[in-house]
Coordinates of C-alpha atoms and ligand atoms in Angstrom, one line a residue:
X1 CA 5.8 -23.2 -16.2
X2 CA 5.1 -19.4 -14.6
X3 CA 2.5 -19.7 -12.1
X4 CA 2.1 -15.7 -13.7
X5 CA 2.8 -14.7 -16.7
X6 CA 2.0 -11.5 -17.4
X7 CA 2.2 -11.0 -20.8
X8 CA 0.7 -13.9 -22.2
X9 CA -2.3 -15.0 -19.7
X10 CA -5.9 -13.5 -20.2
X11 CA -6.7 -11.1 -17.4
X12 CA -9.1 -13.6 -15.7
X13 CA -6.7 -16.1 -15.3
X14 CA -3.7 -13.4 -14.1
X15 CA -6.5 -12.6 -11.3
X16 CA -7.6 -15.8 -10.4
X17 CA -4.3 -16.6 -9.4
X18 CA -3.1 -14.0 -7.6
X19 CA -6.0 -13.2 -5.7
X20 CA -6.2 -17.3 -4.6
X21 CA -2.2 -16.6 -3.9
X22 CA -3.1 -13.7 -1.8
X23 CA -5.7 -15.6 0.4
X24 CA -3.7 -18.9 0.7
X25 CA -1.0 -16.6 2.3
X26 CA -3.3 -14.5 5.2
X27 CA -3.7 -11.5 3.5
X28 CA -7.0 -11.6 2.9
X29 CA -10.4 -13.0 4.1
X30 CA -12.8 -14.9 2.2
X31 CA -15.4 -11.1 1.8
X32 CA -12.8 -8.8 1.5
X33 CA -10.7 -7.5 -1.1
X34 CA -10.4 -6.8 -4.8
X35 CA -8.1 -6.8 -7.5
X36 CA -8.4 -5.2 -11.4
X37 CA -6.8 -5.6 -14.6
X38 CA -6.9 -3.2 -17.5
X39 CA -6.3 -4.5 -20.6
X40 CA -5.4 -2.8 -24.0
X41 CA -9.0 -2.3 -25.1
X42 CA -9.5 -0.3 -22.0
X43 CA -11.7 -2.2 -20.9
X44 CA -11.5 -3.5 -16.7
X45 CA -11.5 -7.2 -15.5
X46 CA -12.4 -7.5 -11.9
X47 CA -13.3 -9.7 -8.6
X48 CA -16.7 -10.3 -8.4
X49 CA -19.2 -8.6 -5.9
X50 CA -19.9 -11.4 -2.5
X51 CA -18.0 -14.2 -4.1
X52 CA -16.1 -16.8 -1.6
X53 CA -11.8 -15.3 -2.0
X54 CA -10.9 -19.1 -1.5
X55 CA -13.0 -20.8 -3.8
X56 CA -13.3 -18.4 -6.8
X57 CA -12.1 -19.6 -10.7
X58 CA -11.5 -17.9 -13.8
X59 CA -15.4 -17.7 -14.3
X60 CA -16.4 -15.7 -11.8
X61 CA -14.0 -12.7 -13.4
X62 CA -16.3 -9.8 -14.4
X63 CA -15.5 -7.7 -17.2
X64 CA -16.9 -3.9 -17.5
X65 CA -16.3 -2.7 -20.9
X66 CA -15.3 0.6 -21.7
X67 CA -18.7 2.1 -23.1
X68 CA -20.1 0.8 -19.2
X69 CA -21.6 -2.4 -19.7
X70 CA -21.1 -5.5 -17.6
X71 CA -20.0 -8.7 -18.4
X72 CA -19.9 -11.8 -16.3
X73 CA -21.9 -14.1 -14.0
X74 CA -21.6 -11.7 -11.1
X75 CA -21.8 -8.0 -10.2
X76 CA -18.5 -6.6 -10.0
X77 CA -16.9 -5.5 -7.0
X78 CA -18.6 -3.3 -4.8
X79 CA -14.9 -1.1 -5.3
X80 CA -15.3 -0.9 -8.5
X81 CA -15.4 3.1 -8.4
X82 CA -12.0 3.7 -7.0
X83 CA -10.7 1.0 -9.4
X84 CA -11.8 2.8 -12.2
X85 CA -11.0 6.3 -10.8
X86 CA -7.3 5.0 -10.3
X87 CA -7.1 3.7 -13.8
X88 CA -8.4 7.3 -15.1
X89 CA -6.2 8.9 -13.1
X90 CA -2.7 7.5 -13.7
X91 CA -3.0 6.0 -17.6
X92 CA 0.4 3.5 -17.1
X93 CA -1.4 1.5 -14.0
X94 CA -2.7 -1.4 -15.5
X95 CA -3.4 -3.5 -12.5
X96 CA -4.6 -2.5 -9.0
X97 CA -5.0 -5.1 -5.2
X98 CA -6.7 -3.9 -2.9
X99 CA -6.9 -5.8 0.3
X100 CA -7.3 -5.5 4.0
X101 CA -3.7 -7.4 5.3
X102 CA -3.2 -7.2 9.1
X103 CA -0.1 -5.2 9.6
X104 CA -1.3 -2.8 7.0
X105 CA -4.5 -2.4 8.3
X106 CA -2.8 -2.1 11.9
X107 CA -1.3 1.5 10.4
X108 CA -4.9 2.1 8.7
X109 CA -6.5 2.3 12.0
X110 CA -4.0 4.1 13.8
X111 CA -4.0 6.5 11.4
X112 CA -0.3 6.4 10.0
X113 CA 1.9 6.1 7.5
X114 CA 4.3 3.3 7.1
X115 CA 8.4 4.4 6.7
X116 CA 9.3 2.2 4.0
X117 CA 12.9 2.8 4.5
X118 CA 13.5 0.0 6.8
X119 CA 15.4 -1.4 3.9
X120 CA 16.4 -0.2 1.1
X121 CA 14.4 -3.0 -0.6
X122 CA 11.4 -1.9 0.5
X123 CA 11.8 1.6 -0.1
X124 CA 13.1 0.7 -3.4
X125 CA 9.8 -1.1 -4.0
X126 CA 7.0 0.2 -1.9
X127 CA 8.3 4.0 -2.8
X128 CA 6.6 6.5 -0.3
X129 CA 2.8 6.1 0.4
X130 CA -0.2 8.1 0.4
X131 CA -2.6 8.2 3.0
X132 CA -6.4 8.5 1.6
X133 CA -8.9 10.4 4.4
X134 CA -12.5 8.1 5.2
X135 CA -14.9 7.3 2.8
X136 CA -17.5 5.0 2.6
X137 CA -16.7 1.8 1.0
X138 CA -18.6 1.2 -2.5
X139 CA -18.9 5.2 -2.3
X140 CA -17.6 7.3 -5.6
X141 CA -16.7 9.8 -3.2
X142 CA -14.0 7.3 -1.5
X143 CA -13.4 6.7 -5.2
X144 CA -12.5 10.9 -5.4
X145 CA -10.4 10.9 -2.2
X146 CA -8.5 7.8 -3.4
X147 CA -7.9 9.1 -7.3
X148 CA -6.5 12.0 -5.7
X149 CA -3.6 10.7 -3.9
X150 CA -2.8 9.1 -7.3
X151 CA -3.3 12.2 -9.3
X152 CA -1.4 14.6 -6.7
X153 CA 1.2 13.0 -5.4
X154 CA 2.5 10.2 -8.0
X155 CA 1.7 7.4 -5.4
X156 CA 1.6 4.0 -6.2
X157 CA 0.1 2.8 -2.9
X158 CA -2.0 4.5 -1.0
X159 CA -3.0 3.5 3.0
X160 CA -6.7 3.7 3.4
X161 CA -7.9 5.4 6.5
X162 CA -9.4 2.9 8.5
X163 CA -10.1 0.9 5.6
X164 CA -6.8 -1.2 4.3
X165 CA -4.6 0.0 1.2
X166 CA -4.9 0.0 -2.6
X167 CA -1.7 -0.1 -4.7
X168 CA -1.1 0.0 -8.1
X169 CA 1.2 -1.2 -10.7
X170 CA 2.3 -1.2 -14.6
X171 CA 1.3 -5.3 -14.4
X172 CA 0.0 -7.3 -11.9
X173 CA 2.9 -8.7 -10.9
X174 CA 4.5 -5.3 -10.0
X175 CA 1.6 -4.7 -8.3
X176 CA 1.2 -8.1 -6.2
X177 CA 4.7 -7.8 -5.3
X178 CA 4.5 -3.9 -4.4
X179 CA 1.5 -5.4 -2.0
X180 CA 3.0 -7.7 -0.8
X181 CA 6.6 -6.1 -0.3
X182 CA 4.8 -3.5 1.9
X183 CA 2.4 -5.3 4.2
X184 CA 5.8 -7.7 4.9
X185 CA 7.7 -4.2 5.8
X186 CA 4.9 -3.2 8.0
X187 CA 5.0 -6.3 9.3
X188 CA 8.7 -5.8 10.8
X189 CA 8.2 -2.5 11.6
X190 CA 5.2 -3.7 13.9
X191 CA 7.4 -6.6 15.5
X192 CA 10.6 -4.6 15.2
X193 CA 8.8 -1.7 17.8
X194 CA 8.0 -4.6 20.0
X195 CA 11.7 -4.9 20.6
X196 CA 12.8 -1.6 20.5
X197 CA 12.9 1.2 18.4
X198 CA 12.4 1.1 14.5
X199 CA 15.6 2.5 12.4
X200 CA 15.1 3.5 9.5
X201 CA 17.8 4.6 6.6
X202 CA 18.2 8.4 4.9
X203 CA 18.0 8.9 1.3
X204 CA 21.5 9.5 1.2
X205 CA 22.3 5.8 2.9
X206 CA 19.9 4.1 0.2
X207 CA 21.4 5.6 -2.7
X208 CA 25.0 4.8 -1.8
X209 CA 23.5 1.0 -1.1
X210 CA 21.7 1.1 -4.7
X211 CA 25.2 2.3 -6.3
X212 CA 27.3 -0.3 -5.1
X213 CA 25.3 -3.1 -6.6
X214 CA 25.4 -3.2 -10.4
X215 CA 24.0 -5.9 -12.6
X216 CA 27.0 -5.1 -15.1
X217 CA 28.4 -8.5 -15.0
X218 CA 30.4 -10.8 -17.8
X219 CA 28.7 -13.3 -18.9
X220 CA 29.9 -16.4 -20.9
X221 CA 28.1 -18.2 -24.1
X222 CA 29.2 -22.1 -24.2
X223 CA 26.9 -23.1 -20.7
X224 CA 26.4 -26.9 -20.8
X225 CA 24.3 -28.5 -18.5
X226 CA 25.1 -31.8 -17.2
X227 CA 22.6 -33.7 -15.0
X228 CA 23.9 -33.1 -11.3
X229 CA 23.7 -29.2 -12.7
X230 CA 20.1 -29.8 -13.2
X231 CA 19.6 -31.7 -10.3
X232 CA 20.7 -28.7 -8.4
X233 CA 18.4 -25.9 -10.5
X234 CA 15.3 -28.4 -9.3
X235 CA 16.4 -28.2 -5.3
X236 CA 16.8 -24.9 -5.7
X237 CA 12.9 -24.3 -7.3
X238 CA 11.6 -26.4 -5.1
X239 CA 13.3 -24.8 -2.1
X240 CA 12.6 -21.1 -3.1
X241 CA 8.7 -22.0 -3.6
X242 CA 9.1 -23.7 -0.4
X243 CA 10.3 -20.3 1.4
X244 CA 8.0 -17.9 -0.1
X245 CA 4.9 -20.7 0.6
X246 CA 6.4 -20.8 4.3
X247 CA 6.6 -16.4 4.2
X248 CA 10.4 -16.9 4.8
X249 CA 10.8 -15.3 1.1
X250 CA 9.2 -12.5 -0.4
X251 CA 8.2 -12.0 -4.7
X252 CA 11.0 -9.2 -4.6
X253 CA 13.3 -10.3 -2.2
X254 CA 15.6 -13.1 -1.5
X255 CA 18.7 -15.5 -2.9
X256 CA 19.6 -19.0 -3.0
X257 CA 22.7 -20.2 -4.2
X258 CA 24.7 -23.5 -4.4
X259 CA 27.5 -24.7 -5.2
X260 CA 28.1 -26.9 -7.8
X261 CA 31.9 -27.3 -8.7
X262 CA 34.6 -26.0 -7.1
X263 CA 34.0 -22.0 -6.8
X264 CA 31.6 -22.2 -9.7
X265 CA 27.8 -22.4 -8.5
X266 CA 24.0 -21.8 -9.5
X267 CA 22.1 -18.5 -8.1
X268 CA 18.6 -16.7 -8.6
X269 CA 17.9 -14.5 -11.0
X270 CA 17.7 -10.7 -10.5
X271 CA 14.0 -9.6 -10.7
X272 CA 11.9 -12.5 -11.0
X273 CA 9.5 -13.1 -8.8
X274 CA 10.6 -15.5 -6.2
X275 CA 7.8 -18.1 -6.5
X276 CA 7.1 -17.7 -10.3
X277 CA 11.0 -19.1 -10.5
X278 CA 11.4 -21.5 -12.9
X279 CA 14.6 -24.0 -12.8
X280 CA 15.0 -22.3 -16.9
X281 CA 15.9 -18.7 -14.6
X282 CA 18.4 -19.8 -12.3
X283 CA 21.8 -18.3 -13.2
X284 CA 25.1 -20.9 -13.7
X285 CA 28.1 -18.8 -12.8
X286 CA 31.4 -20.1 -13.8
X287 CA 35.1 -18.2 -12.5
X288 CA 33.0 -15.2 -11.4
X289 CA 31.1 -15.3 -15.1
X290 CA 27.4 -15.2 -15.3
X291 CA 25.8 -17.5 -17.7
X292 CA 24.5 -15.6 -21.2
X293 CA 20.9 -14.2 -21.1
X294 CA 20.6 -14.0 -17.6
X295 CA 21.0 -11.3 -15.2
X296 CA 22.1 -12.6 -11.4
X297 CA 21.6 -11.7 -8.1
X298 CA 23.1 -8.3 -7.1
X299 CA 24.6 -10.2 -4.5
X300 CA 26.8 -12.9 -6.9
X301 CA 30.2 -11.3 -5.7
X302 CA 29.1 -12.0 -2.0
X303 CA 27.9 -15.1 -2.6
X304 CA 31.5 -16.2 -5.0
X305 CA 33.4 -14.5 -1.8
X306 CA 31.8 -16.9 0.9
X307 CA 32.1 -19.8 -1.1
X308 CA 36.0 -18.8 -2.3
X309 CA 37.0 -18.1 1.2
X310 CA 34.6 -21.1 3.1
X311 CA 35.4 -24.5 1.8
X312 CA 32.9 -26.0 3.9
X313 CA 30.0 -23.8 2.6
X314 CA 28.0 -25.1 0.1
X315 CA 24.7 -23.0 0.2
X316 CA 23.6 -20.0 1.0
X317 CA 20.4 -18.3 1.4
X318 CA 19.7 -14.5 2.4
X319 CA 16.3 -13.0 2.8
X320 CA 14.1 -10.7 5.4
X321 CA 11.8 -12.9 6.5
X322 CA 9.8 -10.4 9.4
X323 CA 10.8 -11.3 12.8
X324 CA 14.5 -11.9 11.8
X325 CA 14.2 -8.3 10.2
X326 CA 12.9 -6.9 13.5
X327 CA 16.0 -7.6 15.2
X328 CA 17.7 -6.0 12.6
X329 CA 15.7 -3.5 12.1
X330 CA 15.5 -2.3 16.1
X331 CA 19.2 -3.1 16.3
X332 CA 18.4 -6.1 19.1
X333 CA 20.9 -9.1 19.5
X334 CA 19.4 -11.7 18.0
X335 CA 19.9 -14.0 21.2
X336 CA 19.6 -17.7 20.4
X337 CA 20.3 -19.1 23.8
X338 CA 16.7 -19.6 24.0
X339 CA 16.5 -23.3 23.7
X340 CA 18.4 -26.3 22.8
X341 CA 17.6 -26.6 19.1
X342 CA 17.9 -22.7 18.0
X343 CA 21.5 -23.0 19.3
X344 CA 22.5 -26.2 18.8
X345 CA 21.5 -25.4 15.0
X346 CA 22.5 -22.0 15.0
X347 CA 25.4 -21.2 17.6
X348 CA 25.5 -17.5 18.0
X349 CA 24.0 -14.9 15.1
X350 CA 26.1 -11.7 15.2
X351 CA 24.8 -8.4 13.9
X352 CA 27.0 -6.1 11.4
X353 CA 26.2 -2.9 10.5
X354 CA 24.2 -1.6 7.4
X355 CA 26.2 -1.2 4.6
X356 CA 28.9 -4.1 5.2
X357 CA 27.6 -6.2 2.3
X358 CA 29.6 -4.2 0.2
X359 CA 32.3 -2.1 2.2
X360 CA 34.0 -5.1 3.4
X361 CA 33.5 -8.0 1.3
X362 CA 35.9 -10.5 2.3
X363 CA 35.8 -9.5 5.7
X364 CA 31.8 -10.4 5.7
X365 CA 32.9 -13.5 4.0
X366 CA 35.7 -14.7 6.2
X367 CA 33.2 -14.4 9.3
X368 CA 31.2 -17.3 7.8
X369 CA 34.4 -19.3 8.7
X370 CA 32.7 -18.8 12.7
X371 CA 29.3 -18.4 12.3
X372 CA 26.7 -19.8 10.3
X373 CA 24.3 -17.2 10.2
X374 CA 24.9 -13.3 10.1
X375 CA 21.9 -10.9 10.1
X376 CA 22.9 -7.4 9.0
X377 CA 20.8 -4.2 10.2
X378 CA 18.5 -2.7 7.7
X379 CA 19.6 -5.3 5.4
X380 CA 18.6 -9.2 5.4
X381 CA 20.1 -12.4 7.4
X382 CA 22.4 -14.3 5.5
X383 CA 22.2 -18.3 6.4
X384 CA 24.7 -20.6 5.4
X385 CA 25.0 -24.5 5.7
X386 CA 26.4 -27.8 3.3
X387 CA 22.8 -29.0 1.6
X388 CA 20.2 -26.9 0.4
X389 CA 17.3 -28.3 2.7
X390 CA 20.4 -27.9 5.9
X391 CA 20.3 -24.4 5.2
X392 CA 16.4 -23.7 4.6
X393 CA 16.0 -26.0 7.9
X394 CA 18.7 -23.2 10.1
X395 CA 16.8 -20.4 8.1
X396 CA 13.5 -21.9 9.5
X397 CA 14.8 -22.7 12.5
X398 CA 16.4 -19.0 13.2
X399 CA 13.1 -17.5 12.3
X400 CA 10.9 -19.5 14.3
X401 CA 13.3 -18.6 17.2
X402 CA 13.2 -15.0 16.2
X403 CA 9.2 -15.0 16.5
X404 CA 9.2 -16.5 19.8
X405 CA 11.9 -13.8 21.0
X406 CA 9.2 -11.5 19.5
X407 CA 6.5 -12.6 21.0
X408 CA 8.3 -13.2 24.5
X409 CA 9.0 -9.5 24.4
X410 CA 4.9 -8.9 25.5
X411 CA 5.3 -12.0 27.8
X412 CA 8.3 -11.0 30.1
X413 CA 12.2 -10.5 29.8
X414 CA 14.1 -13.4 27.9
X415 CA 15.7 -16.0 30.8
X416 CA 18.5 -17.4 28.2
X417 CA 20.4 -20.6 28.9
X418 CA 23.6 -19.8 31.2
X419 CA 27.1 -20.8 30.0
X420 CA 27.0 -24.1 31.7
X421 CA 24.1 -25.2 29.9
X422 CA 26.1 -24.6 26.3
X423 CA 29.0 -25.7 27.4
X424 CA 26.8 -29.3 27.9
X425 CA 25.2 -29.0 24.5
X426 CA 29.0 -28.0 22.9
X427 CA 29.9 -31.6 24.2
X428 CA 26.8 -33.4 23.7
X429 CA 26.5 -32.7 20.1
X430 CA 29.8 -32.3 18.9
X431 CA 29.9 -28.6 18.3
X432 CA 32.8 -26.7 18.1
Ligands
ZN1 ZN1 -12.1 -2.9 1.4

């Protein structure tokens, strides 16, 4: 079952779960933030006013009608007024977070405006972004200053001066993953600068990336589903819930894939919301064919290539999970010589550059013969392995060992292990 489902659940229950989703994950506190549906009526469902974020049900959802008046156990939102001067301004948002995240609020404060093109991902999402001057909070002139950025400038997200950000979108889903999208990008940009210096794409780059990958793909009617297919589908679920509850997967972004006979294998679904996957959206692809009703991954004929051309792959997962992405974004080797396990797991994690996802297919393929895990800049990491839960574990693994390197960078230049030391693990544990 969809943990969201936009078009059939009641506003109150839409709400309830995302804003218990966007606590659970650290991107809010128990006071602070507030979230708003509009439904067909017109009329606005939102957070209540001094409610407990962690604790709140589908009761506690106030309603204020069109003609003003208030329904609910509670007062609504103290934000109510920029809410509603949003929703008069742009008439095709329906649904609107606002929330006080860390790395957004980290630009909030020192007054700037995140570059979303770190990826083409998250400019493809997170668009550009208005910047709304002071106002006090609760105040229907903050509501003015707010509505205006809307109004002006198209923006669907707008970075609150010294406040947080509001963002908008035609469902709540767009709109939870537009949130979320953005705070994770300004997430990597804030490590990524640790490192070195944040690169960012042109337009020009970003549009030749968006061209080469079309969802234009054959598909084929007669699928059957035997049970070690559906076996498969159910790892896969359980793993992709698994990344995005462990912030190694975003809603918007990421794929899984295994295989399942021969070249043929299972993948995720274009445009479904990571966690909301159900095992009834993973794609069966079959000789390079995509299984009827179903649009796959942009990446299928990467993923087809690495298994075609790597017999001993048999899963793959890419993503952008932040501190991996801040290597890649700053352009900084990813060095894994930090201790025993990250290598021993991992061996050595080239960089490519941007754009080789698609310029040189079977040459991106063929290095997966050597390596196990390839980040490419301004892109995602791709991490391969033979089980599912091998390759979520190196995924794990290479971010954890990516946050350390992060965080090392405030603490004093990396001491790697020297060549003698991995020539002892190479023959201690087998690795070739
Ligand atoms: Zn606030």
């Amino acid at each position: 079952m969809k943990q969201l489902d936009v078009k059939l659940m009641h506003p109150v229950e839409q709400i309830n779960m995302v804003i218990g989703r966007i606590y659970r994950t650290g991107m809010t506190t128990t006071s602070g933030g507030n979230i708003s549906i509009r439904d067909n009526n017109g009329d606005i469902w939102i957070t209540p006013s001094g409610v407990d974020k962690g604790s709140l049900t589908v009761k506690d959802i106030v309603c204020v009608k069109k003609d003003g008046s208030i329904e609910g156990l509670h007062k609504p939102s103290s934000e109510y007024p920029f809410h509603k001067a949003i929703f008069e301004a742009r008439p095709e948002l329906t649904a609107i977070i606002h929330a006080h995240p860390p790395a957004l609020v980290a630009f909030s404060i020192a007054r700037q405006i995140p570059n979303t093109s770190i990826t083409p991902h998250a400019r493809f999402i997170c668009g550009e972004i208005g910047y709304a001057p002071y106002g006090c909070p609760g105040s229907e002139e903050l509501g003015k200053k707010i509505a205006r950025e809307f109004i002006n400038n198209n923006y669907k997200a707008v970075i609150m001066e010294n406040h947080g950000v509001v963002l908008g979108g035609t469902d709540m889903m767009d709109a939870y993953q537009r949130f979320e999208t953005l705070e994770f990008c300004c997430r990597t940009i804030v490590n990524a600068g640790k490192l070195g210096k944040v690169n960012t794409l042109t337009n020009k780059q970003i549009e030749n990336y968006q061209s080469h990958f079309t969802s234009d793909i054959n598909h084929f009617t007669d699928a059957n589903y035997p049970s070690d297919e559906r076996a498969l589908r159910s790892d896969m679920v359980k793993i992709i819930h698994r990344a995005c509850n462990q912030g190694l997967m975003i809603s918007s972004f990421g794929t899984a894939s295994v295989r399942w006979n021969e070249s043929d294998f299972l993948i995720t679904p274009h445009n479904v919301s990571r966690w909301n996957i159900t095992s009834d959206d993973i794609v069966q692809v079959k000789n390079g064919v995509a299984e009827q009703g179903k649009i796959p991954s942009n990446q299928i004929l990467l993923h087809q290539r690495i298994y075609e051309l790597n017999p001993h792959i048999n899963s793959i997962i890419s993503t952008q999970p932040v501190n991996l992405m801040a290597h890649g974004v700053s352009g900084t080797k990813f060095d894994v010589r930090t201790i025993p396990e990250s290598w021993i797991f991992l061996q050595d994690v080239p960089s490519v550059p941007f754009g080789t996802a698609y310029d040189n297919l079977d040459d991106l393929a063929l290095m997966f013969n050597k390596y196990r895990v390839l980040l490419i800049e301004n892109d995602c990491v791709f991490v391969t392995g033979d089980k599912l839960l091998n390759t979520f574990d190196y995924l794990e693994v290479a971010e954890f060992s990516a946050n350390s390197l992060v965080m090392a960078a405030s603490v004093g230049p990396l001491c790697p292990m020297g060549d003698a030391e991995i020539d002892e693990l190479r023959i201690a544990f087998n690795v070739k």
